[in-house]
Coordinates of N, CA and C and ligand atoms in Angstrom, one line a residue:
X1 N -8.2 -15.4 10.4 CA -8.0 -16.3 9.8 C -6.4 -16.6 9.1
X2 N -6.0 -17.6 9.3 CA -4.8 -18.5 9.6 C -3.9 -17.7 8.8
X3 N -2.4 -17.7 9.5 CA -1.5 -16.6 8.8 C -1.3 -16.6 7.3
X4 N -1.4 -18.0 7.3 CA -0.6 -19.0 5.8 C -1.1 -18.6 5.1
X5 N -2.9 -18.4 5.4 CA -4.2 -18.7 4.8 C -4.1 -17.4 4.1
X6 N -3.9 -16.1 4.8 CA -4.1 -15.2 4.2 C -3.2 -14.5 3.7
X7 N -1.8 -15.4 3.5 CA -0.9 -14.7 2.6 C -1.3 -15.4 0.9
X8 N -1.7 -17.1 1.1 CA -1.9 -17.5 -0.4 C -3.3 -16.8 -0.6
X9 N -4.3 -16.1 -0.1 CA -5.3 -15.9 -0.1 C -5.2 -14.2 -1.2
X10 N -4.3 -13.6 -0.7 CA -3.9 -12.3 -1.3 C -3.8 -12.5 -3.0
X11 N -4.5 -11.6 -3.4 CA -4.0 -11.2 -4.8 C -5.0 -9.9 -4.8
X12 N -4.3 -8.9 -6.0 CA -5.1 -7.5 -6.0 C -6.3 -7.9 -7.0
X13 N -7.2 -7.2 -5.8 CA -8.6 -6.6 -6.7 C -8.8 -5.1 -7.1
X14 N -9.0 -5.4 -7.7 CA -9.3 -4.5 -8.9 C -10.8 -3.7 -9.0
X15 N -11.1 -4.6 -8.9 CA -13.1 -4.4 -8.8 C -13.9 -4.4 -7.5
X16 N -14.8 -3.0 -7.3 CA -15.3 -3.1 -6.0 C -16.3 -2.8 -5.6
X17 N -16.9 -3.7 -4.7 CA -18.6 -4.0 -4.5 C -19.1 -2.1 -4.8
X18 N -20.1 -1.7 -4.8 CA -20.7 -0.6 -4.2 C -21.6 -0.2 -2.6
X19 N -20.2 -0.6 -1.9 CA -20.8 -1.3 -0.4 C -19.8 0.0 0.9
X20 N -20.2 -0.2 2.0 CA -19.2 1.0 2.9 C -18.6 0.2 3.5
X21 N -17.1 0.4 3.5 CA -16.6 -0.5 4.4 C -16.0 0.0 5.5
X22 N -16.6 -0.6 7.1 CA -16.9 -0.7 8.3 C -15.9 -0.1 8.7
X23 N -16.0 1.1 9.2 CA -15.2 1.9 10.3 C -14.2 1.1 11.1
X24 N -14.7 0.4 11.6 CA -14.3 -0.7 13.2 C -13.3 -1.1 11.8
X25 N -13.4 -1.7 10.7 CA -12.1 -2.7 10.1 C -10.7 -1.8 9.2
X26 N -11.4 -0.3 8.8 CA -10.4 0.3 9.2 C -9.3 0.7 10.0
X27 N -10.2 0.6 10.8 CA -9.1 0.8 11.9 C -8.5 -0.5 12.5
X28 N -8.9 -1.3 11.6 CA -8.1 -2.1 12.5 C -6.7 -2.7 11.5
X29 N -7.6 -2.2 10.3 CA -5.8 -2.1 9.2 C -5.2 -1.0 9.5
X30 N -5.6 -0.2 10.1 CA -4.6 0.9 9.7 C -3.6 0.7 11.3
X31 N -4.3 -0.1 12.5 CA -3.9 -0.3 13.9 C -2.8 -1.0 13.9
X32 N -2.6 -2.0 12.3 CA -1.9 -3.4 12.1 C -0.8 -2.7 11.1
X33 N -1.6 -1.7 10.1 CA 0.0 -0.7 9.4 C 0.7 -0.3 10.1
X34 N 0.3 0.1 11.2 CA 1.0 1.3 12.4 C 2.2 0.3 13.0
X35 N 1.7 -1.0 13.0 CA 3.4 -2.2 13.9 C 3.9 -2.7 12.6
X36 N 4.4 -2.0 11.7 CA 5.1 -2.3 10.5 C 6.6 -2.1 11.2
X37 N 7.5 -2.5 10.8 CA 9.3 -2.1 11.3 C 9.3 -0.8 10.4
X38 N 10.3 0.3 10.9 CA 10.6 1.0 10.3 C 12.4 1.5 11.2
X39 N 13.0 2.0 10.2 CA 14.4 2.0 10.3 C 14.7 3.0 11.5
X40 N 15.8 2.4 12.4 CA 15.7 3.2 13.8 C 13.9 3.4 13.7
X41 N 13.6 2.7 13.9 CA 12.2 2.9 14.8 C 11.2 4.7 14.6
X42 N 11.8 4.9 13.6 CA 11.6 6.6 13.5 C 10.5 7.0 12.7
X43 N 9.6 5.8 12.2 CA 8.3 5.6 12.0 C 7.7 7.0 10.8
X44 N 8.8 7.0 9.7 CA 8.0 7.9 8.3 C 6.3 7.6 8.2
X45 N 6.1 6.8 8.1 CA 5.5 6.3 7.6 C 3.9 7.4 8.0
X46 N 2.9 7.9 6.9 CA 1.5 8.8 7.3 C 0.3 7.4 6.0
X47 N -0.4 7.9 6.9 CA -1.7 7.0 6.1 C -2.9 8.3 5.7
X48 N -3.4 8.3 4.6 CA -4.1 9.2 4.1 C -5.2 8.7 4.1
X49 N -6.0 9.1 4.7 CA -7.8 8.1 4.2 C -8.4 9.1 3.5
X50 N -8.8 8.5 1.9 CA -9.4 9.6 0.8 C -10.9 8.8 0.7
X51 N -11.8 8.9 1.0 CA -13.4 9.4 0.6 C -14.0 9.8 -0.1
X52 N -13.5 10.8 -0.1 CA -14.0 12.6 -1.0 C -13.9 11.9 -2.9
X53 N -15.0 11.6 -3.1 CA -15.3 11.1 -5.2 C -14.4 12.1 -5.5
X54 N -14.1 14.0 -5.3 CA -13.3 14.1 -5.8 C -12.2 14.1 -6.2
X55 N -11.5 13.8 -4.6 CA -10.1 13.7 -4.8 C -9.4 12.2 -5.3
X56 N -10.3 11.1 -5.2 CA -10.3 10.0 -5.5 C -10.2 9.7 -7.2
X57 N -11.1 11.0 -7.8 CA -10.8 10.6 -8.8 C -9.7 11.4 -9.6
X58 N -9.5 12.6 -8.8 CA -7.9 12.9 -8.7 C -6.8 11.7 -9.1
X59 N -6.6 11.2 -7.9 CA -5.8 10.5 -7.6 C -5.8 9.5 -9.0
X60 N -7.0 8.8 -9.8 CA -6.6 7.9 -10.7 C -6.4 8.6 -11.4
X61 N -6.6 9.4 -11.8 CA -5.6 11.1 -12.8 C -4.6 10.2 -13.3
X62 N -3.5 10.7 -11.7 CA -2.3 11.1 -11.0 C -1.7 9.4 -11.6
X63 N -2.8 8.5 -11.1 CA -2.0 7.1 -11.4 C -2.3 6.9 -12.9
X64 N -2.2 7.7 -13.9 CA -1.9 6.9 -15.4 C -3.5 6.6 -15.6
X65 N -4.9 7.1 -14.8 CA -5.7 6.9 -15.5 C -6.6 5.8 -14.8
X66 N -5.9 5.1 -13.8 CA -6.1 3.5 -13.3 C -7.7 4.0 -12.9
X67 N -9.0 3.9 -13.1 CA -9.9 3.9 -13.1 C -10.7 3.2 -11.8
X68 N -10.1 2.3 -11.3 CA -10.1 1.5 -10.6 C -9.9 2.1 -8.8
X69 N -9.3 2.9 -8.9 CA -9.0 3.6 -8.3 C -10.6 4.1 -7.4
X70 N -11.0 5.2 -8.3 CA -12.2 5.7 -7.9 C -13.2 5.4 -7.5
X71 N -13.0 3.6 -8.2 CA -14.3 3.1 -7.8 C -14.3 2.7 -6.8
X72 N -13.1 2.6 -5.7 CA -13.3 1.9 -4.8 C -14.3 3.0 -3.7
X73 N -14.9 2.3 -3.2 CA -15.3 2.9 -1.6 C -14.0 4.1 -0.5
X74 N -13.0 2.9 -0.2 CA -11.9 4.4 0.7 C -10.8 3.7 0.0
X75 N -9.9 4.7 -0.3 CA -8.7 4.5 -1.0 C -7.8 5.3 0.6
X76 N -6.8 3.8 1.1 CA -5.6 5.0 1.5 C -3.8 5.2 0.7
X77 N -3.4 6.5 1.3 CA -2.6 6.3 0.4 C -1.7 6.5 1.7
X78 N -0.5 5.8 1.0 CA 0.4 5.5 2.2 C 1.9 6.5 2.0
X79 N 2.6 7.1 2.5 CA 3.3 8.0 2.6 C 4.4 7.9 3.8
X80 N 5.3 8.3 2.9 CA 6.7 8.8 4.6 C 7.1 10.3 4.2
X81 N 7.0 10.5 5.5 CA 7.3 12.0 5.6 C 9.2 11.9 5.9
X82 N 10.4 11.9 5.0 CA 11.6 12.4 4.8 C 12.0 12.9 6.0
X83 N 11.0 14.1 6.7 CA 11.9 14.9 8.1 C 12.6 13.7 8.9
X84 N 11.4 13.2 9.2 CA 11.2 11.9 10.0 C 12.6 10.9 10.2
X85 N 12.7 10.8 9.4 CA 14.5 10.2 9.4 C 16.0 10.2 8.3
X86 N 15.7 11.6 7.6 CA 17.0 12.2 6.9 C 17.7 13.0 7.9
X87 N 17.4 13.8 9.1 CA 18.4 14.3 10.2 C 19.3 12.9 10.4
X88 N 19.1 11.8 11.4 CA 19.8 10.6 11.6 C 20.5 9.5 10.1
X89 N 19.9 9.3 9.1 CA 20.6 8.6 8.0 C 20.5 9.9 6.8
X90 N 20.1 10.6 6.8 CA 20.7 11.7 5.0 C 20.4 10.8 4.4
X91 N 20.7 10.5 2.8 CA 20.3 10.7 1.8 C 19.9 8.8 1.5
X92 N 20.7 7.8 2.5 CA 19.7 6.7 2.4 C 18.5 6.8 2.8
X93 N 18.6 7.4 4.2 CA 16.9 7.6 4.8 C 15.9 8.0 3.9
X94 N 16.0 8.7 2.8 CA 15.2 9.7 2.1 C 15.1 8.9 1.2
X95 N 16.1 8.1 0.6 CA 15.7 7.4 -0.9 C 15.6 5.9 -0.7
X96 N 16.1 5.7 0.7 CA 15.5 3.9 0.6 C 15.4 3.6 2.2
X97 N 15.3 4.0 3.2 CA 14.3 3.8 4.0 C 13.0 3.7 4.1
X98 N 12.6 4.9 3.7 CA 11.5 5.8 3.8 C 10.5 4.9 2.9
X99 N 10.8 4.6 1.6 CA 10.3 3.9 0.5 C 10.4 2.3 1.4
X100 N 10.8 1.9 2.2 CA 11.0 0.2 2.9 C 9.7 0.5 3.1
X101 N 9.7 1.6 4.6 CA 9.1 1.8 5.4 C 7.6 1.8 5.0
X102 N 7.6 2.9 4.1 CA 6.2 2.8 3.8 C 5.8 1.7 2.9
X103 N 6.6 0.6 2.4 CA 5.8 -0.4 2.0 C 5.6 -1.0 3.0
X104 N 6.4 -2.1 4.0 CA 6.2 -2.6 5.0 C 4.6 -2.6 5.6
X105 N 4.4 -1.1 5.9 CA 3.0 -0.9 6.0 C 2.1 -0.8 5.2
X106 N 2.6 -1.3 3.7 CA 1.8 -1.5 2.8 C 1.0 -2.7 2.9
X107 N 2.0 -3.7 2.7 CA 1.7 -5.0 2.6 C 0.9 -5.0 4.1
X108 N 0.8 -4.6 4.8 CA 0.1 -5.1 6.2 C -1.1 -4.8 5.9
X109 N -1.1 -3.9 5.1 CA -2.5 -3.2 5.0 C -3.2 -4.1 4.0
X110 N -2.3 -4.7 3.0 CA -3.4 -4.9 1.5 C -3.2 -6.8 2.6
X111 N -2.6 -7.4 3.6 CA -3.1 -8.3 4.5 C -4.2 -8.7 5.1
X112 N -4.3 -6.8 5.5 CA -5.0 -6.8 6.8 C -6.4 -7.3 6.1
X113 N -6.4 -6.4 4.7 CA -7.5 -6.7 4.5 C -8.7 -8.1 3.9
X114 N -7.4 -8.8 3.4 CA -7.7 -10.0 3.0 C -8.8 -10.7 4.6
X115 N -7.8 -10.4 5.3 CA -8.2 -10.9 7.0 C -9.8 -10.4 7.1
X116 N -9.9 -9.1 6.9 CA -11.1 -8.8 7.2 C -12.3 -8.9 5.8
X117 N -11.7 -9.8 5.1 CA -12.7 -10.1 3.5 C -12.6 -9.0 2.5
X118 N -11.7 -7.6 2.7 CA -11.6 -7.4 2.0 C -10.8 -7.4 0.5
X119 N -10.8 -6.1 -0.4 CA -10.0 -6.8 -1.5 C -9.4 -4.8 -1.9
X120 N -8.1 -5.6 -2.2 CA -7.5 -4.2 -2.2 C -5.7 -4.1 -3.3
X121 N -5.4 -2.9 -3.7 CA -4.6 -3.5 -4.2 C -3.5 -2.2 -4.1
X122 N -2.3 -2.7 -4.6 CA -1.1 -2.1 -4.2 C -1.7 -1.5 -5.8
X123 N -1.4 0.0 -5.9 CA -0.9 1.0 -7.0 C 0.4 1.6 -7.2
X124 N 1.4 1.6 -7.5 CA 2.8 1.9 -7.6 C 2.7 3.4 -9.2
X125 N 2.2 2.6 -10.0 CA 2.5 4.1 -10.7 C 1.4 5.0 -11.0
X126 N 2.1 6.1 -10.4 CA 1.4 6.9 -9.8 C 2.4 8.3 -10.8
X127 N 2.3 9.7 -10.7 CA 2.6 10.5 -10.9 C 3.3 11.3 -9.8
X128 N 4.5 11.2 -8.5 CA 4.4 11.7 -7.3 C 4.3 13.4 -7.6
X129 N 4.3 13.7 -8.7 CA 4.1 15.1 -8.1 C 2.9 16.0 -8.0
X130 N 1.8 15.0 -8.9 CA 0.4 14.8 -9.0 C -0.1 14.6 -7.9
X131 N 0.5 13.3 -7.0 CA -0.9 12.8 -5.8 C -0.1 14.1 -5.0
X132 N 1.1 14.9 -4.7 CA 1.1 15.5 -3.9 C 0.9 16.9 -3.9
X133 N 0.2 17.1 -5.5 CA -0.4 18.4 -5.2 C -2.1 17.9 -4.8
X134 N -2.2 16.3 -5.2 CA -3.7 16.5 -5.0 C -4.4 16.3 -3.5
X135 N -3.3 15.7 -2.4 CA -2.9 16.3 -1.5 C -2.8 16.0 -0.6
X136 N -2.0 17.8 -0.9 CA -1.4 18.5 -0.6 C 0.1 18.3 0.6
X137 N 0.9 17.8 0.1 CA 1.9 17.1 0.6 C 3.2 17.8 0.4
X138 N 3.3 18.2 1.7 CA 4.4 19.2 1.6 C 5.9 17.9 1.0
X139 N 6.9 19.2 0.6 CA 7.9 18.1 -0.2 C 8.3 16.8 0.0
X140 N 8.5 17.3 1.6 CA 9.2 16.0 1.4 C 8.7 15.1 2.2
X141 N 7.2 15.1 1.9 CA 6.6 13.7 2.0 C 6.3 13.5 0.4
X142 N 6.8 11.6 0.3 CA 6.9 11.0 -0.6 C 5.3 9.9 -0.8
X143 N 4.6 9.8 -1.5 CA 3.4 9.1 -1.8 C 4.4 7.6 -2.2
X144 N 4.5 6.6 -1.4 CA 4.5 5.7 -1.1 C 4.0 4.8 -2.4
X145 N 2.6 4.7 -2.2 CA 1.4 3.8 -2.6 C 0.6 4.0 -2.7
X146 N -0.9 3.7 -3.4 CA -2.1 4.1 -3.7 C -2.8 2.6 -2.9
X147 N -3.9 2.5 -1.9 CA -4.3 1.4 -2.4 C -5.7 1.6 -2.3
X148 N -6.4 1.3 -3.1 CA -8.5 1.4 -2.7 C -8.6 -0.2 -2.4
X149 N -9.6 0.2 -1.5 CA -10.2 -0.6 -0.9 C -11.6 -1.0 -0.6
X150 N -11.7 -2.2 -0.8 CA -13.6 -2.4 -1.1 C -13.5 -3.9 -0.5
X151 N -15.1 -4.3 -1.1 CA -15.4 -5.6 -1.0 C -15.2 -6.1 -2.2
X152 N -14.7 -6.9 -2.7 CA -14.5 -7.4 -4.1 C -15.7 -7.9 -4.8
X153 N -15.5 -7.2 -6.0 CA -16.5 -7.7 -6.3 C -15.6 -8.5 -8.1
X154 N -14.6 -9.0 -8.1 CA -14.3 -10.1 -8.8 C -13.2 -11.2 -8.4
X155 N -13.1 -11.8 -8.3 CA -12.5 -13.0 -8.2 C -10.8 -13.4 -9.0
X156 N -9.8 -12.2 -8.7 CA -8.7 -12.6 -9.9 C -8.3 -13.8 -10.1
X157 N -8.0 -14.5 -11.1 CA -6.8 -15.5 -11.4 C -5.8 -15.6 -10.8
X158 N -5.5 -16.2 -10.1 CA -4.0 -17.0 -10.2 C -3.0 -16.6 -10.7
X159 N -2.4 -15.8 -10.6 CA -1.2 -15.3 -11.6 C -0.2 -16.3 -11.4
X160 N 0.5 -16.7 -12.7 CA 1.5 -17.3 -12.8 C 3.0 -17.2 -12.0
X161 N 3.4 -17.7 -11.1 CA 4.8 -16.9 -10.3 C 6.1 -18.2 -10.8
X162 N 7.1 -16.9 -10.7 CA 8.4 -18.1 -10.8 C 8.7 -19.4 -9.9
X163 N 9.0 -20.0 -10.6 CA 9.3 -21.3 -9.0 C 10.2 -21.3 -8.2
X164 N 9.7 -21.6 -7.0 CA 10.4 -20.5 -6.2 C 11.5 -21.0 -6.1
X165 N 11.6 -22.5 -6.7 CA 13.4 -23.0 -6.7 C 14.5 -22.2 -7.0
X166 N 14.1 -21.5 -8.4 CA 14.8 -20.3 -9.2 C 15.5 -19.2 -8.5
X167 N 14.1 -18.9 -7.0 CA 14.9 -17.8 -6.8 C 15.7 -17.6 -5.5
X168 N 15.9 -18.8 -5.2 CA 16.6 -18.8 -3.8 C 18.1 -19.9 -4.3
X169 N 18.9 -18.9 -4.0 CA 20.3 -19.2 -3.8 C 21.1 -20.0 -2.8
X170 N 21.8 -20.3 -2.5 CA 22.9 -20.8 -1.7 C 24.4 -20.2 -1.7
X171 N 24.2 -19.3 -0.6 CA 25.7 -19.3 0.0 C 25.9 -17.5 -1.2
X172 N 26.3 -18.2 -2.7 CA 26.5 -16.8 -4.0 C 25.4 -17.2 -4.7
X173 N 25.0 -15.9 -5.5 CA 24.2 -15.6 -6.5 C 24.2 -16.7 -7.5
Ligands
LIG201 C1 6.0 -2.1 -6.6 C2 4.5 -2.3 -7.2 C3 3.8 -2.0 -8.3 C4 2.4 -2.0 -8.3 N1 2.2 -1.2 -9.6 C5 0.9 -1.6 -9.6 C6 0.0 -0.6 -10.4 O1 0.2 0.8 -10.9 N2 -1.3 -0.6 -11.0 C7 -2.0 -1.8 -10.6 O2 -3.1 -2.4 -11.1 N3 -1.0 -2.8 -10.0 C8 0.1 -2.6 -9.4 N4 0.9 -3.8 -8.6 C9 0.0 -4.9 -8.3 C10 1.1 -5.8 -9.2 O3 0.7 -6.0 -10.6 C11 0.7 -7.3 -8.5 O4 1.3 -7.5 -7.5 C12 1.2 -8.5 -9.6 O5 0.6 -8.9 -10.9 C13 1.1 -10.0 -8.7 O6 -0.3 -10.0 -9.1 P1 -0.7 -10.7 -6.9 O7 0.0 -9.5 -6.1 O8 -2.5 -10.7 -7.1 O9 -0.1 -11.8 -6.8 C14 2.0 -3.3 -8.5 C15 2.5 -4.2 -7.4 C16 3.7 -3.2 -6.4 C17 4.3 -4.7 -6.0

């Protein structure tokens, strides 16, 4: 699909058909996520692929009972392992770069899903410690986003956005 169209078509999709997502599509999505930039190219991103029904349900609970997470055929949890950058960047690496690096990968996942005819939603509202417990994450590995993925079973409305001109500033805020 054409690049601009992929960006324009992307909406958060929160209802999924009960249809398996093909392995080759998951592989393509992950290969794209892998190409995300990272501070100092230290690549703290970790991708946890969840298919187990019980784990999906526990993730939904850890995310304030956002049930659609459990209903997706597959969930990718993007995490960042601060051990990969804290040695070079200290607090900045742990508290800032880790989040940005994981976010860049997450956006590539969302856009790749559109390109593959799939729907996905970035879920950031969750209890970190609960997600860490469910996924058995080491304490240095921070969950960045829970991304349920599946064939869309809804066509999300266009959400009103701020006018672009209001968001652009020249030289100073
Ligand atoms: C940091 C962040 C956290 C978000 N957390 C959630 C969430 O927990 N649950 C949810 O349904 N959507 C979540 N969203 C999706 C937003 O609600 C959505 O992007 C926004 O309403 C605009 O809709 P659109 O992406 O379809 O244009 C999150 C998005 C971002 C960027």
